[in-house]
């Protein structure tokens, strides 16, 4: 039953509010007596309780005329009328309430426990804060952008929901010296994150931890020790250019610039390239591109548009032994391979520089054919028909990446079919 | 249509579209400091120009002009008052957030009531009419500040509510400024600025603070409704 609303019978019994101030409930300063209305006080005010605990509350009425009675008063909690068996009249002007096994607060501003007059009007209230103390925050991870700042993220403790407003504070200090500092810019990369913009020392370890506090207690995470230089990340490489390699229909050349913010330190940087066909979602990744600022992709489909991205890891910056943190991928750059009716097998490595003559693809193709043949050495019938079958199969297998059915393959002696993956040639 | 930006406390309050009117273009009295979208005037300057009589202004304002501006602002405010009340109630939990919640028994002695007997209200003289409204909106600006502070404590993760409370307070201040301009234009004395909150009891409980906010946001709506009526009356009395 909603509280705070009065029934039609009560409506007619109420006086219209006069111009003079009425008797007030929520007042800053002493309440003033009006006519015909009462005030009440609930005790306790704003209690904080553990989930599952009990509460004994009282509503004491006083006012004008004296002899205001506790009869007819009733309780609501969060707008719902409480069963009368929980209430008890203590004396002429006091109504008591016994609540047991309380649930977690419905809203952070507290559950509203209200004492109502017979006509439904609000006499007094008290906000209940029922919840759990915070759990230890976990999984702190930090990274520094270009050695200039530090951003950290964490996860609240296992159970998460404390039902009370929980304040998180990220703290840090130099491991062997100095006082605790508190991070001030919160929620930079999500709800549990903080950003330290300046005044960070390099080449020396920091201790970092998170403190969670609410009305019922506090908890502190484990301490994370790190050196800023071990968690450096940087911007993605700018100026990524993808271009054709002469008339080669299965290659593209990728060129980029080392990220400017760290360009003086990136002698050991690692790069990664990924590329995909225009209408596919599967990326191919080229790893181990150490310290070059260009790479040639080979084994691509002719006449196809490719999207290419590059990212950088400032590995070993200032002699750090640890891998850095990969940057974001650069904006995708697109380029297309020249048209041809031939298709080449997929490849995942950078080709050496120094252009190959245009007979390169044919030679490679033949080489791969011979390799394929080796696996199927029991085939005695080498013929153009077989070669053409293989060519046709290569084209189809390139389109359907995950279907490795061989067509026209030589049957094995035991009659089983064998799958061949072009990459393994 | 020309868009103007009104500054209060150094923040842009509204962009009210105005008809291109050569007379209004010459209105230089800063009701609150008018600014191009780029520059910002300090809050102190704004308040000063609010309180000082416009002796330095070369062009005298007509009452009709200032009444019309105040009326436009009050109408604009009126559109948002019920949303402020609903948003506020939503964040306090049940019973406040129950649909149709209403507790007229809750009142504040530090806020003047907006209701009045019609005859009394109708026959108020200009000075009294404006003075009552000014007193009310002055009290409302101070109470809205208090409510905002309380809510940033009770509901810390509620930027929407806090923003709406802040905006309401700024608009109330704007209306105060506009009404001051009307008083000046009519040659009426400015009422002194009072500390309407009086002695604050710092020990108010959470529930009392929730109730306070409800009464303040409710009365803000009532007084805005009344201001629209007051200004409509004045508008009819001082036609352009």
XYZ file of C-alpha atoms in Angstrom:
665
model
C 0.000 0.000 0.000
C 1.561 3.301 -0.961
C 2.287 5.596 1.893
C 2.196 9.351 2.036
C -1.146 9.482 0.300
C -4.295 10.077 2.244
C -7.638 8.457 1.643
C -10.629 10.493 0.604
C -12.111 10.370 4.098
C -8.961 11.796 5.572
C -8.878 14.458 2.884
C -12.001 16.187 4.098
C -10.757 16.104 7.657
C -7.641 18.066 6.768
C -7.494 21.814 7.016
C -6.288 23.798 4.021
C -2.722 24.979 4.617
C -2.864 28.546 5.921
C -0.536 31.304 4.825
C 1.232 31.101 8.155
C 3.872 28.441 8.414
C 2.465 25.061 9.281
C 3.838 22.658 11.749
C 6.884 21.333 10.066
C 8.476 17.988 9.948
C 11.655 18.600 8.046
C 12.908 21.805 9.455
C 16.272 23.362 9.944
C 15.933 24.713 13.411
C 13.284 24.107 16.001
C 9.954 22.792 14.904
C 7.133 25.283 15.314
C 3.810 24.370 16.733
C 0.867 24.659 14.430
C -2.644 23.612 15.089
C -3.862 20.085 15.088
C -0.736 18.440 13.824
C 1.921 16.365 15.546
C 5.567 15.655 15.175
C 7.283 12.441 15.945
C 10.790 11.164 16.271
C 12.066 7.793 15.162
C 14.966 6.186 16.874
C 17.518 5.128 15.761
C 18.286 7.614 12.998
C 20.329 6.421 10.008
C 21.461 3.085 11.492
C 23.969 0.989 9.589
C 23.410 -2.765 9.785
C 24.764 -6.011 8.452
C 22.526 -8.043 6.175
C 20.510 -10.479 8.219
C 20.642 -8.506 11.425
C 17.680 -7.291 13.479
C 16.475 -3.849 14.357
C 14.342 -2.456 17.144
C 12.911 0.981 16.353
C 10.569 3.359 18.140
C 8.313 6.172 16.943
C 7.543 8.716 19.677
C 4.799 11.214 19.070
C 4.517 14.573 20.708
C 2.805 17.766 19.815
C -0.253 19.822 20.122
C -2.616 19.003 21.785
C -0.734 17.150 24.485
C -1.745 13.589 24.939
C -1.003 12.741 21.337
C -1.463 9.068 21.131
C 0.396 6.218 19.550
C -2.882 4.657 18.553
C -3.495 4.414 14.861
C 0.155 4.932 13.936
C 1.689 2.461 11.540
C 5.006 1.703 9.898
C 6.028 1.411 6.270
C 9.373 0.267 4.916
C 10.190 1.397 1.387
C 6.556 2.237 0.842
C 5.165 -1.101 1.940
C 3.071 -1.265 5.057
C 4.580 -3.588 7.632
C 2.424 -6.312 9.179
C 0.862 -5.157 12.480
C 2.302 -8.097 14.397
C 5.750 -6.520 14.106
C 4.559 -3.390 15.935
C 3.906 -2.972 19.589
C 2.588 -0.041 21.589
C 5.195 0.655 24.274
C 3.360 3.450 25.994
C 0.754 6.052 25.241
C 2.940 7.968 22.843
C 5.417 5.414 21.542
C 5.072 2.707 18.941
C 7.819 0.124 18.665
C 8.872 -2.029 15.723
C 10.872 -5.229 15.609
C 12.462 -6.174 12.299
C 14.492 -9.313 11.799
C 16.697 -10.739 9.091
C 17.010 -7.534 7.114
C 17.721 -7.628 3.393
C 20.306 -5.457 1.684
C 19.256 -1.837 1.109
C 17.272 -1.245 -2.026
C 18.935 2.055 -2.841
C 22.161 3.681 -1.850
C 20.366 6.564 -0.168
C 19.040 4.090 2.393
C 15.795 2.198 2.966
C 12.992 4.506 4.071
C 11.430 3.444 7.365
C 8.469 5.760 7.952
C 6.086 6.265 10.857
C 2.641 7.338 9.645
C -0.291 8.946 11.377
C -3.655 7.278 11.146
C -4.586 9.345 8.112
C -1.505 8.224 6.244
C 0.501 11.403 6.567
C 4.236 11.145 7.216
C 5.170 11.860 10.821
C 8.807 10.813 10.890
C 11.295 8.650 9.092
C 14.668 7.010 9.357
C 16.981 5.728 6.637
C 18.323 2.207 7.111
C 21.645 1.230 5.594
C 21.808 -2.554 5.375
C 24.651 -4.224 3.558
C 28.025 -5.897 3.694
C 31.491 -4.613 4.270
C 33.574 -4.375 1.092
C 35.650 -7.266 -0.209
C 39.294 -6.995 -1.132
C 39.638 -5.462 -4.602
C 41.552 -7.729 -7.000
C 43.216 -7.843 -10.395
C 44.964 -4.514 -10.402
C 46.549 -3.814 -13.762
C 48.374 -0.667 -14.734
C 49.963 0.838 -17.798
C 51.896 3.977 -18.594
C 51.436 5.940 -21.782
C 54.846 6.974 -23.049
C 56.308 6.869 -19.529
C 54.436 10.010 -18.659
C 51.498 8.831 -16.588
C 49.949 5.741 -15.039
C 46.450 4.369 -15.480
C 45.249 1.514 -13.305
C 42.202 -0.702 -13.348
C 40.869 -3.121 -10.762
C 37.942 -5.405 -10.046
C 35.843 -5.092 -6.886
C 35.929 -8.070 -4.528
C 34.330 -11.379 -5.320
C 30.761 -10.737 -4.298
C 30.605 -7.266 -5.784
C 27.287 -6.138 -4.424
C 27.621 -4.604 -0.988
C 24.246 -2.774 -1.113
C 25.995 0.256 0.295
C 27.851 2.984 -1.480
C 31.454 1.809 -1.598
C 34.245 4.242 -2.188
C 37.397 3.054 -3.953
C 40.682 4.820 -3.527
C 43.824 3.978 -5.479
C 46.989 4.573 -3.537
C 50.624 4.456 -4.504
C 54.027 5.116 -3.038
C 57.671 4.601 -3.871
C 58.620 1.237 -2.547
C 61.483 2.257 -0.336
C 60.771 5.849 0.431
C 58.168 8.496 0.972
C 54.545 8.774 1.856
C 51.336 7.376 0.471
C 49.786 9.227 -2.425
C 46.186 9.016 -3.542
C 45.076 8.949 -7.129
C 42.533 11.632 -7.941
C 41.174 11.166 -11.445
C 38.717 8.295 -11.306
C 36.575 6.489 -13.886
C 38.892 7.287 -16.781
C 38.609 3.866 -18.435
C 35.570 2.366 -16.776
C 34.001 2.493 -13.331
C 36.983 1.038 -11.457
C 39.910 2.910 -12.830
C 42.103 5.822 -11.975
C 44.644 7.981 -13.787
C 47.812 9.439 -12.283
C 48.843 12.199 -14.681
C 52.279 13.250 -13.447
C 55.109 13.211 -10.933
C 56.082 9.604 -11.483
C 59.625 8.410 -11.147
C 61.248 5.947 -13.536
C 63.752 3.211 -12.764
C 62.333 2.689 -9.314
C 59.540 0.450 -8.107
C 56.175 1.683 -6.946
C 53.751 -0.033 -4.648
C 50.154 0.285 -5.738
C 47.002 -0.814 -3.993
C 43.262 -0.095 -3.820
C 41.291 0.627 -0.669
C 37.547 0.039 -0.607
C 35.482 1.675 2.116
C 31.830 1.752 3.006
C 29.749 2.340 6.108
C 30.410 -1.159 7.370
C 34.132 -1.338 6.967
C 37.020 -1.292 4.580
C 39.222 -3.663 2.669
C 42.553 -3.306 0.991
C 43.799 -5.119 -2.070
C 47.136 -6.855 -2.315
C 50.005 -4.576 -3.159
C 51.182 -4.532 -6.738
C 54.819 -3.644 -7.218
C 55.939 -2.321 -10.553
C 58.390 -0.098 -12.287
C 56.824 2.347 -14.692
C 59.247 1.231 -17.393
C 57.881 -2.295 -17.283
C 54.340 -1.291 -18.204
C 54.910 1.212 -20.952
C 52.629 1.426 -23.899
C 52.594 3.936 -26.658
C 50.507 5.270 -29.487
C 49.916 3.123 -32.542
C 52.355 3.734 -35.375
C 51.262 6.709 -37.409
C 51.431 7.026 -41.177
C 50.746 3.416 -42.073
C 50.969 3.086 -45.864
C 50.012 0.019 -47.813
C 50.948 -0.180 -51.464
C 51.314 -2.649 -54.276
C 54.628 -4.199 -55.120
C 55.000 -3.466 -58.792
C 52.780 -5.819 -60.688
C 52.954 -8.665 -58.182
C 49.389 -9.741 -57.697
C 49.823 -11.511 -54.375
C 51.885 -9.028 -52.435
C 51.417 -5.740 -50.683
C 54.025 -3.588 -49.037
C 53.308 -2.075 -45.629
C 55.295 0.863 -44.358
C 54.895 2.802 -41.113
C 56.626 5.236 -38.849
C 57.848 4.506 -35.361
C 55.504 6.212 -32.812
C 56.895 9.707 -32.353
C 56.471 9.983 -28.588
C 59.055 7.289 -27.968
C 61.009 7.436 -31.190
C 64.293 8.019 -29.447
C 63.879 4.887 -27.347
C 62.314 2.372 -29.650
C 65.448 0.613 -30.839
C 64.073 -2.623 -29.555
C 60.427 -2.155 -30.393
C 58.319 -4.984 -31.655
C 55.561 -4.592 -34.154
C 52.641 -6.688 -35.189
C 50.677 -6.448 -38.392
C 47.265 -7.804 -38.996
C 45.323 -7.872 -42.198
C 42.079 -9.187 -43.531
C 40.119 -9.367 -46.714
C 37.553 -6.634 -47.055
C 34.445 -8.647 -46.309
C 35.887 -11.034 -43.805
C 36.136 -10.804 -40.029
C 39.110 -13.100 -39.701
C 42.393 -11.304 -39.212
C 45.713 -12.796 -40.132
C 48.464 -11.722 -37.785
C 52.105 -11.274 -38.698
C 54.204 -11.571 -35.585
C 57.887 -11.109 -35.026
C 58.240 -7.904 -36.936
C 61.024 -6.684 -34.783
C 62.336 -3.248 -35.224
C 61.619 -2.824 -38.899
C 59.311 -0.155 -40.148
C 58.219 -1.999 -43.230
C 57.042 -5.415 -44.208
C 55.905 -7.161 -47.308
C 52.811 -9.303 -47.151
C 52.869 -12.228 -49.498
C 50.584 -14.973 -50.590
C 47.614 -12.681 -50.930
C 44.689 -13.018 -53.235
C 44.921 -10.978 -56.413
C 42.348 -8.352 -57.145
C 41.270 -8.167 -53.512
C 40.968 -5.292 -51.118
C 42.839 -5.805 -47.854
C 42.614 -3.873 -44.596
C 45.875 -3.584 -42.691
C 46.646 -2.445 -39.153
C 49.908 -2.160 -37.226
C 50.613 -1.946 -33.531
C 53.699 -1.404 -31.466
C 55.180 -2.812 -28.275
C 57.940 -0.703 -26.715
C 59.808 -3.781 -25.624
C 62.907 -3.365 -23.535
C 62.602 0.349 -23.154
C 65.536 1.706 -21.188
C 66.718 -1.821 -20.688
C 63.556 -3.109 -19.108
C 63.515 -6.875 -19.154
C 59.801 -7.148 -19.488
C 57.685 -6.971 -22.564
C 55.870 -3.707 -22.741
C 52.204 -3.380 -23.449
C 50.924 -3.462 -26.989
C 49.514 -0.209 -28.279
C 46.127 0.053 -29.887
C 45.965 -0.962 -33.526
C 46.499 1.844 -36.008
C 43.572 3.031 -38.088
C 42.899 0.472 -40.825
C 44.568 1.247 -44.117
C 43.240 -0.326 -47.262
C 44.874 -1.354 -50.496
C 44.116 -3.817 -53.234
C 46.253 -6.357 -54.995
C 46.443 -6.270 -58.770
C 44.018 -8.452 -60.648
C 44.877 -11.901 -61.888
C 43.067 -15.178 -62.557
C 45.571 -16.995 -60.484
C 45.221 -17.389 -56.785
C 48.104 -17.992 -54.483
C 48.234 -19.898 -51.225
C 47.882 -17.972 -47.954
C 51.076 -16.757 -46.245
C 51.879 -15.309 -42.858
C 55.349 -13.905 -43.019
C 57.167 -10.916 -44.307
C 58.952 -11.478 -47.576
C 62.542 -10.297 -47.824
C 63.059 -7.007 -49.508
C 64.598 -6.722 -52.953
C 61.954 -7.376 -55.530
C 61.550 -10.792 -57.009
C 61.110 -11.048 -60.756
C 57.581 -11.582 -61.982
C 58.304 -15.240 -62.524
C 58.524 -15.505 -58.730
C 54.914 -16.558 -58.144
C 55.067 -19.287 -60.772
C 58.242 -20.710 -59.320
C 56.813 -20.659 -55.865
C 53.670 -22.297 -57.040
C 55.590 -25.096 -58.629
C 57.648 -25.516 -55.514
C 54.523 -25.857 -53.451
C 53.081 -28.291 -55.930
C 56.115 -30.478 -55.626
C 55.859 -30.315 -51.891
C 52.269 -31.358 -52.051
C 53.266 -34.151 -54.325
C 55.802 -35.386 -51.851
C 53.056 -35.960 -49.338
C 51.149 -37.834 -51.930
C 54.136 -39.647 -53.329
C 52.191 -42.827 -53.748
C 50.419 -41.216 -56.636
C 51.986 -42.514 -59.752
C 49.795 -40.678 -62.192
C 51.409 -37.300 -62.586
C 49.499 -35.472 -65.219
C 48.305 -32.052 -66.182
C 44.871 -33.105 -65.124
C 46.171 -33.641 -61.640
C 47.905 -30.291 -61.727
C 44.717 -28.587 -62.839
C 42.756 -30.353 -60.141
C 45.194 -29.075 -57.604
C 44.953 -25.522 -58.933
C 41.187 -25.642 -58.745
C 41.341 -27.030 -55.235
C 43.718 -24.261 -54.123
C 41.284 -21.611 -55.301
C 38.354 -23.209 -53.531
C 40.278 -23.775 -50.318
C 41.245 -20.126 -50.265
C 37.579 -19.117 -50.317
C 36.435 -21.537 -47.697
C 39.129 -21.129 -45.090
C 37.884 -23.604 -42.574
C 36.853 -26.360 -44.858
C 39.788 -28.526 -45.621
C 38.256 -31.147 -47.773
C 40.504 -32.336 -50.503
C 39.028 -32.782 -53.877
C 40.402 -35.129 -56.286
C 43.050 -36.163 -53.836
C 44.828 -39.386 -54.217
C 43.186 -42.015 -52.036
C 45.397 -43.518 -49.419
C 46.154 -47.155 -49.290
C 43.858 -47.531 -46.316
C 41.082 -45.701 -48.107
C 40.953 -42.783 -45.701
C 40.933 -39.194 -46.878
C 43.608 -36.970 -45.775
C 43.372 -33.245 -45.144
C 46.009 -30.968 -46.481
C 46.558 -27.508 -45.122
C 48.121 -25.171 -47.622
C 50.110 -23.347 -44.975
C 52.106 -26.385 -44.166
C 53.510 -26.777 -47.613
C 15.782 34.640 -34.726
C 18.842 35.534 -32.754
C 20.230 33.266 -30.084
C 21.580 34.806 -26.936
C 23.499 33.147 -24.190
C 22.825 34.160 -20.623
C 25.608 33.837 -18.131
C 25.218 33.162 -14.450
C 28.126 32.490 -12.181
C 30.283 32.294 -15.242
C 28.328 29.433 -16.752
C 26.099 29.589 -19.783
C 22.538 29.047 -18.622
C 20.298 29.105 -21.626
C 20.230 30.150 -25.175
C 16.969 31.921 -25.619
C 15.992 32.678 -29.114
C 14.857 36.206 -29.550
C 13.156 38.000 -32.315
C 15.421 40.341 -34.142
C 14.215 43.590 -32.729
C 16.240 46.766 -33.100
C 14.947 48.041 -29.765
C 16.021 44.964 -27.893
C 19.353 44.915 -29.656
C 20.203 48.157 -27.945
C 19.405 46.806 -24.510
C 22.759 46.939 -22.849
C 21.835 46.537 -19.225
C 23.238 43.182 -18.242
C 20.401 41.432 -16.529
C 22.978 38.841 -16.264
C 26.014 39.292 -18.391
C 25.101 38.627 -21.972
C 27.987 37.142 -23.841
C 28.913 35.962 -27.234
C 29.291 32.230 -27.250
C 33.036 32.583 -26.909
C 33.740 34.801 -23.965
C 32.917 34.325 -20.342
C 32.465 37.014 -17.771
C 33.473 36.430 -14.195
C 30.800 35.661 -11.664
C 31.737 38.641 -9.563
C 31.132 41.007 -12.399
C 27.756 39.431 -12.972
C 26.658 39.793 -9.397
C 27.872 43.369 -9.208
C 25.887 44.441 -12.209
C 22.922 42.672 -10.712
C 22.999 44.650 -7.510
C 24.108 48.074 -8.704
C 21.542 50.370 -10.249
C 22.288 50.812 -13.940
C 23.509 54.386 -13.701
C 26.191 53.667 -16.253
C 23.714 52.386 -18.790
C 23.138 54.888 -21.504
C 19.808 53.508 -22.573
C 16.970 53.302 -20.032
C 15.107 49.982 -20.125
C 11.450 49.895 -20.448
C 9.538 47.871 -17.891
C 7.828 46.046 -20.725
C 11.132 44.738 -22.056
C 12.376 43.424 -18.732
C 8.984 41.969 -17.853
C 8.868 40.187 -21.176
C 12.296 38.641 -20.650
C 11.422 37.519 -17.143
C 8.179 36.054 -18.403
C 9.976 34.093 -21.139
C 12.401 32.669 -18.611
C 9.646 31.718 -16.179
C 7.752 29.929 -18.956
C 10.915 28.094 -19.936
C 11.546 27.061 -16.331
C 7.981 25.887 -15.965
C 8.552 23.253 -18.637
C 11.135 21.471 -16.517
C 9.913 21.788 -12.950
C 7.883 18.606 -12.862
C 10.770 16.665 -14.355
C 13.035 17.930 -11.586
C 10.575 16.809 -8.946
C 10.118 13.391 -10.548
C 13.834 12.846 -10.985
C 14.437 13.826 -7.394
C 11.768 11.495 -6.036
C 13.056 8.635 -8.160
C 16.391 8.729 -6.402
C 15.055 8.706 -2.856
C 13.415 5.306 -3.036
C 9.970 4.265 -2.033
C 7.632 5.828 -0.822
C 9.017 8.974 -2.492
C 9.512 7.194 -5.785
C 6.024 5.664 -5.808
C 3.868 6.969 -8.661
C 1.717 9.835 -7.532
C 3.604 10.398 -4.285
C 2.396 13.496 -2.494
C 2.896 14.636 1.102
C 1.509 18.149 1.479
C 1.871 17.806 5.243
C 5.604 18.289 4.743
C 6.462 21.968 4.694
C 9.397 24.224 5.385
C 9.153 27.349 7.487
C 12.132 28.816 5.691
C 10.343 28.777 2.317
C 7.429 31.153 1.773
C 4.321 29.360 0.530
C 3.366 29.918 -3.069
C -0.363 29.560 -2.542
C -2.385 32.610 -1.685
C -5.974 33.707 -1.560
C -6.848 34.838 -5.045
C -8.218 38.236 -4.068
C -5.218 39.032 -1.927
C -2.872 38.004 -4.685
C -4.721 39.897 -7.378
C -4.654 43.177 -5.524
C -0.973 43.161 -4.577
C 0.865 46.246 -5.715
C 3.843 45.849 -8.060
C 6.457 46.302 -5.395
C 4.920 43.766 -3.059
C 4.269 41.302 -5.828
C 7.840 41.360 -7.057
C 9.251 41.504 -3.570
C 7.412 38.356 -2.528
C 8.557 36.543 -5.649
C 12.130 37.694 -5.173
C 12.139 36.579 -1.572
C 10.852 33.187 -2.614
C 13.350 32.626 -5.410
C 16.183 33.843 -3.238
C 15.185 31.275 -0.644
C 14.873 28.662 -3.372
C 18.371 29.273 -4.727
C 19.821 28.809 -1.276
C 17.735 25.737 -0.548
C 18.547 24.185 -3.917
C 22.236 24.532 -3.094
C 21.648 22.741 0.184
C 19.645 19.992 -1.497
C 22.363 19.515 -4.078
C 24.984 19.177 -1.359
C 22.793 16.708 0.519
C 22.157 14.623 -2.577
C 25.814 14.450 -3.531
C 26.202 12.784 -0.151
C 23.061 10.613 -0.174
C 23.181 9.679 -3.853
C 26.798 10.040 -4.885
C 26.476 8.193 -8.164
C 23.733 10.292 -9.669
C 25.127 12.922 -12.006
C 21.778 13.473 -13.716
C 20.039 14.464 -10.513
C 22.905 16.664 -9.379
C 23.042 18.364 -12.771
C 19.316 19.046 -12.750
C 19.502 20.512 -9.261
C 22.379 22.708 -10.352
C 20.514 23.878 -13.432
C 17.380 24.642 -11.437
C 19.395 26.772 -9.072
C 21.028 28.671 -11.917
C 17.688 29.335 -13.550
C 16.227 30.567 -10.270
C 19.165 32.932 -9.995
C 18.502 34.078 -13.518
C 14.921 34.847 -12.693
C 16.075 36.777 -9.635
C 18.221 38.873 -11.900
C 15.420 39.522 -14.329
C 13.093 40.529 -11.516
C 15.716 42.893 -10.178
C 15.764 44.496 -13.602
C 12.005 44.946 -13.482
C 12.254 46.571 -10.063
C 14.835 48.936 -11.415
C 12.814 49.737 -14.477
C 9.814 50.506 -12.311
C 11.896 52.596 -9.966
C 11.219 50.349 -7.012
C 13.702 49.780 -4.207
C 15.558 46.470 -4.196
C 14.851 44.245 -1.209
C 17.954 43.324 0.802
C 19.499 39.918 0.231
C 18.824 37.706 3.217
C 20.209 34.488 4.480
C 16.931 32.631 4.294
C 18.236 29.370 5.573
C 18.804 30.877 8.967
C 20.700 28.781 11.423
C 21.309 25.454 9.827
C 21.171 22.444 12.099
C 24.019 20.360 10.838
C 22.686 17.195 12.356
C 19.774 16.622 10.011
C 19.221 12.916 9.450
C 19.174 11.263 6.050
C 15.396 10.989 6.046
C 14.988 14.635 7.020
C 17.287 15.587 4.177
C 15.259 13.507 1.727
C 12.096 15.274 2.903
C 13.774 18.662 2.613
C 14.697 18.026 -0.988
C 11.166 16.933 -1.780
C 9.650 20.083 -0.298
C 12.187 22.310 -2.058
C 11.705 20.761 -5.498
C 7.948 20.794 -5.004
C 7.879 24.424 -3.965
C 10.228 25.352 -6.788
C 7.519 24.106 -9.135
C 4.770 25.954 -7.281
C 6.681 29.216 -7.217
C 7.549 28.943 -10.902
C 3.872 28.510 -11.670
C 3.094 31.538 -9.571
C 5.868 33.590 -11.159
C 4.366 32.911 -14.574
C 1.052 34.266 -13.299
C 2.662 37.246 -11.585
C 4.615 38.168 -14.678
C 1.622 37.680 -16.980
C -0.241 40.168 -14.818
C 2.614 42.640 -15.012
C 2.941 42.089 -18.719
C -0.688 43.070 -19.188
C -0.229 46.068 -16.937
C 2.846 47.400 -18.744
C 2.293 46.703 -22.390
C 5.144 47.302 -24.821
